[in-house]
GROMACS .gro file of C-alpha atoms in nm:
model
  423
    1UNK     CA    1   6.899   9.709  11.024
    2UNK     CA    2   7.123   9.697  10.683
    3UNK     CA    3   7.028   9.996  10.530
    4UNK     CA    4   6.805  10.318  10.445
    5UNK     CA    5   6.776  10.488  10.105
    6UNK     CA    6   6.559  10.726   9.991
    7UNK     CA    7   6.268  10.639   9.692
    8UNK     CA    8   6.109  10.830   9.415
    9UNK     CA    9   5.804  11.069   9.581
   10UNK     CA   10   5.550  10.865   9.355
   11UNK     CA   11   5.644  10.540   9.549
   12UNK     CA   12   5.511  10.395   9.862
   13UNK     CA   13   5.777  10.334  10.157
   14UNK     CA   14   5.862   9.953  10.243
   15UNK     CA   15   6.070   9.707  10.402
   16UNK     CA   16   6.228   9.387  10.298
   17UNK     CA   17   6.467   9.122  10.398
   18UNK     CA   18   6.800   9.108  10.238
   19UNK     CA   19   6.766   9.346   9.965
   20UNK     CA   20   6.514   9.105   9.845
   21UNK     CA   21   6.207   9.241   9.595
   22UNK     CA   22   5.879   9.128   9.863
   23UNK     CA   23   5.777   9.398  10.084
   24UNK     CA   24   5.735   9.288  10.431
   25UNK     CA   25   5.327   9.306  10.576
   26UNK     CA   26   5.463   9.571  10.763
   27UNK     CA   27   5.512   9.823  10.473
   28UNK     CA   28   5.164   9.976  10.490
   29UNK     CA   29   5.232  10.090  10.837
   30UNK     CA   30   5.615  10.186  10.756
   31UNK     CA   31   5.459  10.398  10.477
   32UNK     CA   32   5.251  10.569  10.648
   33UNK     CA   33   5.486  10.625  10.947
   34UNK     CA   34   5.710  10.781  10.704
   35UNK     CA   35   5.440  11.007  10.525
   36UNK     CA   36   5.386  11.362  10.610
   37UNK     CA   37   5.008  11.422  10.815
   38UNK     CA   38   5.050  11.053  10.980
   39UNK     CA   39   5.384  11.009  11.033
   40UNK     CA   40   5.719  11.117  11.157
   41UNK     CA   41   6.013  11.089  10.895
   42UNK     CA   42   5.913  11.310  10.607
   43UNK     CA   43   5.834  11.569  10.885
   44UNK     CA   44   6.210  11.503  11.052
   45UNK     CA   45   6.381  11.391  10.741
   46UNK     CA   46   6.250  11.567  10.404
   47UNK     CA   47   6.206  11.297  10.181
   48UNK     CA   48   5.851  11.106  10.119
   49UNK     CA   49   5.961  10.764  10.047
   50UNK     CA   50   6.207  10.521  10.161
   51UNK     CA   51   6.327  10.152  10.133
   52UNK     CA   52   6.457  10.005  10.454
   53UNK     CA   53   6.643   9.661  10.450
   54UNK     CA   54   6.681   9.446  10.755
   55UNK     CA   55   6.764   9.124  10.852
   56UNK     CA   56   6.472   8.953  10.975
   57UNK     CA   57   6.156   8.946  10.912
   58UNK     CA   58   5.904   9.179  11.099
   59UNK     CA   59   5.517   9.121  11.085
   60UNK     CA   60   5.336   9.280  11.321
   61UNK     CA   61   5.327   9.564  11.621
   62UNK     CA   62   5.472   9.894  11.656
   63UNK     CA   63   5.780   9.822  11.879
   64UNK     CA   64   6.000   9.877  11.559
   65UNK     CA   65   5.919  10.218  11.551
   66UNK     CA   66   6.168  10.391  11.823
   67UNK     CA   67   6.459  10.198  11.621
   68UNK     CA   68   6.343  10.237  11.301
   69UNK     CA   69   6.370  10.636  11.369
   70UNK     CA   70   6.709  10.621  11.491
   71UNK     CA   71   6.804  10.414  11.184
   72UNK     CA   72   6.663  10.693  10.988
   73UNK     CA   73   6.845  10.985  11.215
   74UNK     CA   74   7.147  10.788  11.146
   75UNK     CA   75   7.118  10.725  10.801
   76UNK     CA   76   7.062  11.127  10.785
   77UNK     CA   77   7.406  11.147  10.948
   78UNK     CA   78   7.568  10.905  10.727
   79UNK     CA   79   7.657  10.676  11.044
   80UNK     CA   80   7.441  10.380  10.973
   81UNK     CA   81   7.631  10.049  10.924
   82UNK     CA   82   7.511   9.771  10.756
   83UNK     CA   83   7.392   9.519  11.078
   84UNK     CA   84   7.761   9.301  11.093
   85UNK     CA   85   7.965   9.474  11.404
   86UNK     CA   86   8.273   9.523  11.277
   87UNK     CA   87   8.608   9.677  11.581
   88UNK     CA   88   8.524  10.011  11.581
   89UNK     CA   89   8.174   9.979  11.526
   90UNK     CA   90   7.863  10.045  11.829
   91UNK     CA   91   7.554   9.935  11.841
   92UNK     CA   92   7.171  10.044  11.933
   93UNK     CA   93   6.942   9.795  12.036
   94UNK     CA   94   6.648   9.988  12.107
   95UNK     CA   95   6.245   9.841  12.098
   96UNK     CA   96   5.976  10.105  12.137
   97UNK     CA   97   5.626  10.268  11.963
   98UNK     CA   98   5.591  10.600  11.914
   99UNK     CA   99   5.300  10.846  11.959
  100UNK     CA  100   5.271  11.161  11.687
  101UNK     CA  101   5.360  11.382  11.949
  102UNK     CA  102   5.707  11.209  11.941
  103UNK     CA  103   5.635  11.026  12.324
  104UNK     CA  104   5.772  10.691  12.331
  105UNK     CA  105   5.523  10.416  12.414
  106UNK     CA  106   5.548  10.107  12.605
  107UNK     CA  107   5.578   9.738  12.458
  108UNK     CA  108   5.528   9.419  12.568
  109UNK     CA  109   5.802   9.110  12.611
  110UNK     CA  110   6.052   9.369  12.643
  111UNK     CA  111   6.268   9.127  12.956
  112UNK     CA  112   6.169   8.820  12.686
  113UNK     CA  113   6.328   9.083  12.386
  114UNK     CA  114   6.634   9.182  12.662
  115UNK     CA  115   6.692   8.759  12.677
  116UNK     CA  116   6.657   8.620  12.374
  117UNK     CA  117   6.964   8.917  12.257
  118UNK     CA  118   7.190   8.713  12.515
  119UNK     CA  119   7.418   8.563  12.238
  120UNK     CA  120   7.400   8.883  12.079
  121UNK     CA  121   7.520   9.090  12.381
  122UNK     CA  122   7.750   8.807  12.433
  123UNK     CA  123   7.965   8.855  12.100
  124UNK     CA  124   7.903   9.244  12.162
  125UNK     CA  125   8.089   9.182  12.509
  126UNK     CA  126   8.339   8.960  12.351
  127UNK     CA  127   8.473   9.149  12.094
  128UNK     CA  128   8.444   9.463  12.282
  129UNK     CA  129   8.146   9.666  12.092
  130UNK     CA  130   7.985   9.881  12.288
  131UNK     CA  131   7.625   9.900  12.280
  132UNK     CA  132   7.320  10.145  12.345
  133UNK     CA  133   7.044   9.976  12.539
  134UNK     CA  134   6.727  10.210  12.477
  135UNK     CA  135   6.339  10.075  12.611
  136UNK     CA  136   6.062  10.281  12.712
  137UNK     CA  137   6.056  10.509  13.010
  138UNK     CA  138   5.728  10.266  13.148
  139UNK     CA  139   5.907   9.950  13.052
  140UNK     CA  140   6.193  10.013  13.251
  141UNK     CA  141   6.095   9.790  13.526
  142UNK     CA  142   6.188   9.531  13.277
  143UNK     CA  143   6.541   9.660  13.184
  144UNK     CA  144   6.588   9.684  13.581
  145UNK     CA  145   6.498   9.315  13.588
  146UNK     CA  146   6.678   9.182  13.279
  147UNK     CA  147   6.999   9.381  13.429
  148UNK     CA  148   6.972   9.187  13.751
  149UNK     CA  149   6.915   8.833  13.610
  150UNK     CA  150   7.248   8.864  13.382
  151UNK     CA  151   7.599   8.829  13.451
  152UNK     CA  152   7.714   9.100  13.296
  153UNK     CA  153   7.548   9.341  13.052
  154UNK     CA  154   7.739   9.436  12.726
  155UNK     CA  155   7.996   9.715  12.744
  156UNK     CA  156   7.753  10.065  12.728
  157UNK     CA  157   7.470  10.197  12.861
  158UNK     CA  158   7.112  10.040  12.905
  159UNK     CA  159   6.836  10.341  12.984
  160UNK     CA  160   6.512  10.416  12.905
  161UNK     CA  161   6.344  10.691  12.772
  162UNK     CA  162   6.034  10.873  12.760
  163UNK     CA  163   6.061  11.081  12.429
  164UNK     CA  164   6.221  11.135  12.090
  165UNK     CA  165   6.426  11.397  12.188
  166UNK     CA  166   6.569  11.262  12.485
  167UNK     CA  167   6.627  10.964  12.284
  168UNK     CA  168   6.825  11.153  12.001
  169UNK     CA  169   7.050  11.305  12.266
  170UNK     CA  170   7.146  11.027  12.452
  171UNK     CA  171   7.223  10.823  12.119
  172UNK     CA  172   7.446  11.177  12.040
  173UNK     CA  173   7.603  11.080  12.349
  174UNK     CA  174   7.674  10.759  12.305
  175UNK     CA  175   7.849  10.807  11.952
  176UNK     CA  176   8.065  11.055  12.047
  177UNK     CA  177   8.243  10.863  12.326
  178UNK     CA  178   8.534  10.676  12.271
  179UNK     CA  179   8.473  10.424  12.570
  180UNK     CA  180   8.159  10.315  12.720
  181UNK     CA  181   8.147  10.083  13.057
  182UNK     CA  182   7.864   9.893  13.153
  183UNK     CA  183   7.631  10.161  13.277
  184UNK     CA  184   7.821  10.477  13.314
  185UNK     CA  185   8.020  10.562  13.010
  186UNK     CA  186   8.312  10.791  13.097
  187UNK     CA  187   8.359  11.123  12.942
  188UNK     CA  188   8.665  11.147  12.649
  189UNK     CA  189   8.863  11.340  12.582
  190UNK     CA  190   8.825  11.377  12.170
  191UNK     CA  191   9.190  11.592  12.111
  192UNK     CA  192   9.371  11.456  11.796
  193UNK     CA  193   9.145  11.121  11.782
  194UNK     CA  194   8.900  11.023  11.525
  195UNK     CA  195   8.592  10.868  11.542
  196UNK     CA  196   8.543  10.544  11.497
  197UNK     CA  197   8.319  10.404  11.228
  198UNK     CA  198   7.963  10.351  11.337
  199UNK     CA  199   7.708  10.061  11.288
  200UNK     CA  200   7.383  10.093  11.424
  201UNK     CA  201   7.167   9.811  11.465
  202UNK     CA  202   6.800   9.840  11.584
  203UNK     CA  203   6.650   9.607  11.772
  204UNK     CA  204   6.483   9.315  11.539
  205UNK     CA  205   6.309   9.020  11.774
  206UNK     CA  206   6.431   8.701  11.700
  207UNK     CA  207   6.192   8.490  11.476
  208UNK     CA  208   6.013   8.341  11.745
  209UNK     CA  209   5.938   8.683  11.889
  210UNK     CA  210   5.784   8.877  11.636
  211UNK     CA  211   5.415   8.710  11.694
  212UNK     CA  212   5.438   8.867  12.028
  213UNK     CA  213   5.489   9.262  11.899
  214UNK     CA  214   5.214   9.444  12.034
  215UNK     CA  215   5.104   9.739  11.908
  216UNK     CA  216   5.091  10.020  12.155
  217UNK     CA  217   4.845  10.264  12.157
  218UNK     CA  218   4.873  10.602  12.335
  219UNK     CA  219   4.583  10.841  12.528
  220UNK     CA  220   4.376  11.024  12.388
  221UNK     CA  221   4.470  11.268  12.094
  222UNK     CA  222   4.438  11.634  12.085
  223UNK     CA  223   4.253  11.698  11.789
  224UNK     CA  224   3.834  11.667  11.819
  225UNK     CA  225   3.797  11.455  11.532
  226UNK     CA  226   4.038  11.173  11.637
  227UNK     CA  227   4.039  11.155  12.009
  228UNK     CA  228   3.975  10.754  12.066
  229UNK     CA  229   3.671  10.635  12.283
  230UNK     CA  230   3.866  10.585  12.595
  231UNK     CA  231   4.224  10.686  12.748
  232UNK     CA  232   4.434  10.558  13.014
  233UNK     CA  233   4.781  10.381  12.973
  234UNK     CA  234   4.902  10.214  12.659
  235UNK     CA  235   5.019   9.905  12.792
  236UNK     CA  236   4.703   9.805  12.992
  237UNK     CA  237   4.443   9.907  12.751
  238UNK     CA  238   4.565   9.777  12.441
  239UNK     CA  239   4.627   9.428  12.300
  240UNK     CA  240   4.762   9.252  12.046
  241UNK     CA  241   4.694   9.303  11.721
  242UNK     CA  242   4.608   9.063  11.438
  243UNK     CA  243   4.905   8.876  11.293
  244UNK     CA  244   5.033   8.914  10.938
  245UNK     CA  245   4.722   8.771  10.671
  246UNK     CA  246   4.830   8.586  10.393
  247UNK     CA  247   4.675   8.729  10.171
  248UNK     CA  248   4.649   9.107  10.211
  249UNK     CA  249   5.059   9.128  10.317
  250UNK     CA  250   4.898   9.355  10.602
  251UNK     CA  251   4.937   9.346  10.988
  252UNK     CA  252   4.542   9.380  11.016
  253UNK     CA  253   4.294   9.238  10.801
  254UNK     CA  254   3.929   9.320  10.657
  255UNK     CA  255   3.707   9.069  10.435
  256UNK     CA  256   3.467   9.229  10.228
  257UNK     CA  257   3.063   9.104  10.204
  258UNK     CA  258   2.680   9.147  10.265
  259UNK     CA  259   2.397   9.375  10.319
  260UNK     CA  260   2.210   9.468  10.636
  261UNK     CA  261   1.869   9.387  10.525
  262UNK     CA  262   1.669   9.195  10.734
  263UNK     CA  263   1.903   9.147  11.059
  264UNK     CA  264   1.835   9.278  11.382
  265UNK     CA  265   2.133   9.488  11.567
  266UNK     CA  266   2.200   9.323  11.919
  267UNK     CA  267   2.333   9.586  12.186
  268UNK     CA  268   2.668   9.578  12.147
  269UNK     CA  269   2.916   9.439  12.463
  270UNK     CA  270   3.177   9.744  12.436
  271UNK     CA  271   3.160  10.091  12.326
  272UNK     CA  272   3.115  10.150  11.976
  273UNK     CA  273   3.395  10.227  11.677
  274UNK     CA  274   3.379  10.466  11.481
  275UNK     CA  275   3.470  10.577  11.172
  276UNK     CA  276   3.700  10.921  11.067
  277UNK     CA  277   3.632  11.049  10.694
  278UNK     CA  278   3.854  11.276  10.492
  279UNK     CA  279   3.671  11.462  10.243
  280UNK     CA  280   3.814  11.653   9.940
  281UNK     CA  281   3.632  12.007   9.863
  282UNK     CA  282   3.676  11.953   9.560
  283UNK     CA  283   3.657  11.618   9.357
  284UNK     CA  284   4.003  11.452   9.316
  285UNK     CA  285   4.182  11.722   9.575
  286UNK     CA  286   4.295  11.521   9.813
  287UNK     CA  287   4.593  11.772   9.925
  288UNK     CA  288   4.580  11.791  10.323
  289UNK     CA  289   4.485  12.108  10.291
  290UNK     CA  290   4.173  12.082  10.094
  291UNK     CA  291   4.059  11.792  10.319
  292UNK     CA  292   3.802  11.776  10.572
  293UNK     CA  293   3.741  11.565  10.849
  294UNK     CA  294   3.429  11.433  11.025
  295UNK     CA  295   3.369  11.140  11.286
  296UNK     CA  296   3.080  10.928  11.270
  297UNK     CA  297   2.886  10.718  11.515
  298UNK     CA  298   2.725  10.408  11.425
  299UNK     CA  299   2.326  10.371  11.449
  300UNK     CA  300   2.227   9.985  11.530
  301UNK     CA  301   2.550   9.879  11.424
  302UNK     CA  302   2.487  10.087  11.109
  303UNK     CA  303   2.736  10.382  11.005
  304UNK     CA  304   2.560  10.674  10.798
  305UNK     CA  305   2.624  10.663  10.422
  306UNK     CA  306   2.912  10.822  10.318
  307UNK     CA  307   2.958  10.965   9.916
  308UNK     CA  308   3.265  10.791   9.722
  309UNK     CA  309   3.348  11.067   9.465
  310UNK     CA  310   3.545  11.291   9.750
  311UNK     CA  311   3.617  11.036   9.975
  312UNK     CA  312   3.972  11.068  10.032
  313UNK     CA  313   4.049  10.829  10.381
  314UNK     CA  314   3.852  10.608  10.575
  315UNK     CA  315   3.966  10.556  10.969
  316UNK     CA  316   3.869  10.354  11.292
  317UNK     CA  317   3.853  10.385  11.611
  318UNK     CA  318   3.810  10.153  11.826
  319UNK     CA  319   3.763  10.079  12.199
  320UNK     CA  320   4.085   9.991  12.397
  321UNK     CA  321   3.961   9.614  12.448
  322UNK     CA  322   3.944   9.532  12.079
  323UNK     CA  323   4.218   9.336  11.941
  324UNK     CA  324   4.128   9.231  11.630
  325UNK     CA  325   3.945   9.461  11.326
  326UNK     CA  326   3.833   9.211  11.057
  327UNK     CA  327   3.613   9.322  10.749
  328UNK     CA  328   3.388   9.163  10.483
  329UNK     CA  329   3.265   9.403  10.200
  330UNK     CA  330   2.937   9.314  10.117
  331UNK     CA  331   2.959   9.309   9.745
  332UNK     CA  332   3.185   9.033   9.646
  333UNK     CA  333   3.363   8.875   9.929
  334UNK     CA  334   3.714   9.053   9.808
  335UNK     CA  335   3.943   9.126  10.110
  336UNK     CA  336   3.986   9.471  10.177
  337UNK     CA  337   4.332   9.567  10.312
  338UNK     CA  338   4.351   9.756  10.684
  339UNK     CA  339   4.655   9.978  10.784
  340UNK     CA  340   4.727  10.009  11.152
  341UNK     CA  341   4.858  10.388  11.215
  342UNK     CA  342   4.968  10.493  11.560
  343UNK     CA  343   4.652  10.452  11.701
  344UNK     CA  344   4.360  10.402  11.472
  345UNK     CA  345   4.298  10.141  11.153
  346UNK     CA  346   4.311  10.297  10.808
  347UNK     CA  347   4.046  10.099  10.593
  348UNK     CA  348   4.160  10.055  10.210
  349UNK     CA  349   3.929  10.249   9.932
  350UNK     CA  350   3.801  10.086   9.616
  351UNK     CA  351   3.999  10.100   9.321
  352UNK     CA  352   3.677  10.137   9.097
  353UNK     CA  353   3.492  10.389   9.230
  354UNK     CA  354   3.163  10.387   8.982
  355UNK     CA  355   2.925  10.243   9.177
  356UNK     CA  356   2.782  10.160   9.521
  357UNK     CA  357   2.996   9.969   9.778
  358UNK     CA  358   2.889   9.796  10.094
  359UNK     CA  359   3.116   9.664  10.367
  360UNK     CA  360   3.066   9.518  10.701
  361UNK     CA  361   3.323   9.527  10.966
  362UNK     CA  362   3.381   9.240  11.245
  363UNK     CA  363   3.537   9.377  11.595
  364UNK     CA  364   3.686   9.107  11.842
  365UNK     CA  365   3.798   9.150  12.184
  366UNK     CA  366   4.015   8.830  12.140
  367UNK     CA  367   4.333   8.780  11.911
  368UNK     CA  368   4.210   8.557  11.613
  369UNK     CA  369   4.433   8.309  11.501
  370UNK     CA  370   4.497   8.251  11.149
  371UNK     CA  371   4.314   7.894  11.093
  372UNK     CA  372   3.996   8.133  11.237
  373UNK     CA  373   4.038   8.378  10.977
  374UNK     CA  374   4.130   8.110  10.697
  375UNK     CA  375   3.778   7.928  10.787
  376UNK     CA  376   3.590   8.186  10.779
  377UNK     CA  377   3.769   8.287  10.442
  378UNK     CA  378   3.704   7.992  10.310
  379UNK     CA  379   3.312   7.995  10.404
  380UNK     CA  380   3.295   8.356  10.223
  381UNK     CA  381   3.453   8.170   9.920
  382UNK     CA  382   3.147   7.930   9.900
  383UNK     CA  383   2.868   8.140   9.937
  384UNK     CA  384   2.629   8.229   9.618
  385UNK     CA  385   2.705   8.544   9.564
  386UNK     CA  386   2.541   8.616   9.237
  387UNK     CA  387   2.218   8.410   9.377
  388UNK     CA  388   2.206   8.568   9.777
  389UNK     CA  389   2.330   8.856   9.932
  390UNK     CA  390   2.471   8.817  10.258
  391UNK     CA  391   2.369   9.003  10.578
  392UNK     CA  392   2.509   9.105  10.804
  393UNK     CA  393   2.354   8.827  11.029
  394UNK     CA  394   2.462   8.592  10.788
  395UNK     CA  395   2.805   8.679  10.871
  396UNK     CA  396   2.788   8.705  11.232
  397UNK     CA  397   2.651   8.313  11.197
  398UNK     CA  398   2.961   8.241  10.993
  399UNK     CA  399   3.184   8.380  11.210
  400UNK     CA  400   3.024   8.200  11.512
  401UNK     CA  401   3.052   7.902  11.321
  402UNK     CA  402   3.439   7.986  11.294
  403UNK     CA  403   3.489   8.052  11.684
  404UNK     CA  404   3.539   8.404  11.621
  405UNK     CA  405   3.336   8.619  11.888
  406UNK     CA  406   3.260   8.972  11.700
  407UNK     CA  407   3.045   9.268  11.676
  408UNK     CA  408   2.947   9.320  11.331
  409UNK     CA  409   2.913   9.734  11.179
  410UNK     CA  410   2.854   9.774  10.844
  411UNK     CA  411   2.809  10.092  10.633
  412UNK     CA  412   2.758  10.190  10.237
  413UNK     CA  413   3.001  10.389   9.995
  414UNK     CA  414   2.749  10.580   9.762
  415UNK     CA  415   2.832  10.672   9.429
  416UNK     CA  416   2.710  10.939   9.278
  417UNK     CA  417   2.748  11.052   8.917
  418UNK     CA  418   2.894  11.394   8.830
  419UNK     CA  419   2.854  11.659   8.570
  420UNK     CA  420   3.076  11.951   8.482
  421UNK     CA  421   2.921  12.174   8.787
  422UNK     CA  422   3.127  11.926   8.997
  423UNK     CA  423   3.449  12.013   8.844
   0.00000   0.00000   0.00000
């Protein structure tokens, strides 16, 4: 982590590499883990848009959440360093997802994550930096294991933790000793010292671990509208996630293409999606408190019609064995950017909203690799558009022909054209 600063309100949050001018595919979710309603930061930390700079890249998964908090927190305090350890510096390594009700989630690869820091820990040891080891509370089986398979662990403390709160406090801690051993830092006596300067350094896997981020998703949610279609523990039920797509710059992907004339609905394998609206009351309001919300349910792999000029957010739910959400809009074959949030997918809305849109939405239990996706891209790319319209049994064939193993839901964005009484 090299730094935090705050943007203009107008801007959408996102993270690059180096101070460099690309955001990351990970932005989309940063953003809307920062935003007020969705996420966490504007709620803890007052402003609605940030940059973030770190050192690697980061592409998929939720396990940068936990530190990217913490690098916010300590940006608030003015304690953030900028990712060199310098004497007098300590460090956080921390890897966890977080749940809106500030619960910290499980992960997967977290031993793997623990290893592949060895030469890191190593120079932390050497040059005598001490270091805060935070994983989550249900992952510390892993941190137990990684402790007993090293030598020595860097000078600090390694826990685990199973909320926000708890993890604020013991990162408190932590700063305000002078000293920290192994596992039991010592209390210290702060008369007439001064405290050192701070670098904090969030856990980034190293390149060859970010494919294996996982998005964790929590039990169900309170509120009626989004509670998800099944509960139980995070890091059982849910899988990966689709990698970074090329082309969207987004850690899930949708296609966009066909209608769903003429195709008969096959009982699906797994519990249906299904989709959350937000609704203004009034045409352009789209103020959170002028928005309504209603979940719909899928008929025959067909979602009810939904109106485009109050449409203010489109979500999915899915079913805990789906790891992959990928979308073809059947209009023009244009790809159609997907957010993961927390625990749903938040489905991009037309720019150009004067006139009737049609999507259909693919749903995979397996993780789809990118040559997959890129074949079945390419396939899109050939079809007649302005001569056939595809179905949605048109695409399920494609994607068959592709390997990919999907359910296929479609639905229609209806545009309808207002007067003055709708104003």
């Amino acid at each position: 982590m090299q730094r935090v600063v705050a943007e203009e309100p107008d801007v959408q949050s996102v993270i690059c590499v180096d101070g460099g001018m690309q955001p990351l595919p990970i932005s989309g979710r940063y953003h809307d883990f920062v935003r007020k309603g969705s996420g966490l930061i504007q709620r803890d930390f007052g402003e609605p848009a940030y940059r973030m700079d770190v050192s690697e890249r980061i592409d998929q998964g939720n396990s940068w959440q936990l530190p990217v908090y913490l690098a916010h927190y300590l940006s608030a305090e003015g304690m953030l360093g900028d990712g060199e350890p310098q004497p007098g510096d300590k460090v956080l390594w921390s890897t966890g997802a977080l749940k809106a009700d500030r619960s910290v989630l499980p992960v997967e690869e977290v031993f793997n994550k623990l290893t592949l820091s060895a030469e890191l820990f190593g120079k932390l040891k050497d040059n005598q930096v001490p270091c805060l080891v935070l994983v989550p509370a249900q992952d510390e089986s892993a941190l137990v294991r990684w402790q007993e398979s090293v030598e020595g662990p860097p000078d600090g403390l390694q826990t685990s933790v199973a909320d926000l709160d708890g993890a604020v406090r013991l990162l408190k801690d932590f700063l305000e000793l002078k000293d920290s051993s192994p596992m039991q830092p010592a209390p210290v006596d702060n008369a007439g010292g001064t405290e050192p300067s701070l670098l904090r350094e969030p856990y980034l896997p190293p390149p060859g671990m970010l494919s294996e981020s996982v998005p964790a998703l929590g039990p169900e949610r309170e509120t009626e509208c989004h509670s998800p279609l099944t509960t139980g523990n995070a890091s059982q039920t849910y899988k990966k996630a689709w990698s970074a797509w090329p082309w969207a710059g987004l850690a899930v992907l949708m296609l966009a293409g066909g209608g769903v004339a003429g195709w008969s609905w096959m009982q699906a394998s797994m519990p249906p999606p299904r989709l959350v609206i937000e609704v203004a009351q009034a045409p352009g309001d789209c103020g959170r408190q002028n928005v309504l919300e209603q979940a719909l349910l899928p008929m025959d792999g067909v979602f009810p019609e939904v109106g485009l000029n109050r449409l203010c957010a489109l979500w999915m739910e899915v079913p805990p064995e789906v790891s992959t959400v990928v979308g073809v809009s059947l209009d023009n074959g244009a790809l159609v950017p997907v957010n993961f949030n927390i625990d749903r997918w938040r489905i991009s809305l037309p720019n150009q909203r004067f006139r009737d849109r049609e999507y259909a939405l693919l749903v995979a239990k397996e993780t789809l690799l990118d040559a997959n996706l890129s074949a079945l891209s390419s396939e899109l790319g050939r079809h007649p558009w302005d001569a056939e319209h595809l179905t949605a049994a048109g695409l399920l064939e494609l994607a068959k022909k592709q390997g990919i193993d999907a359910e296929v839901y479609t639905q229609k964005l209806i545009y309808r054209k207002m007067s003055y009484r709708d104003f």
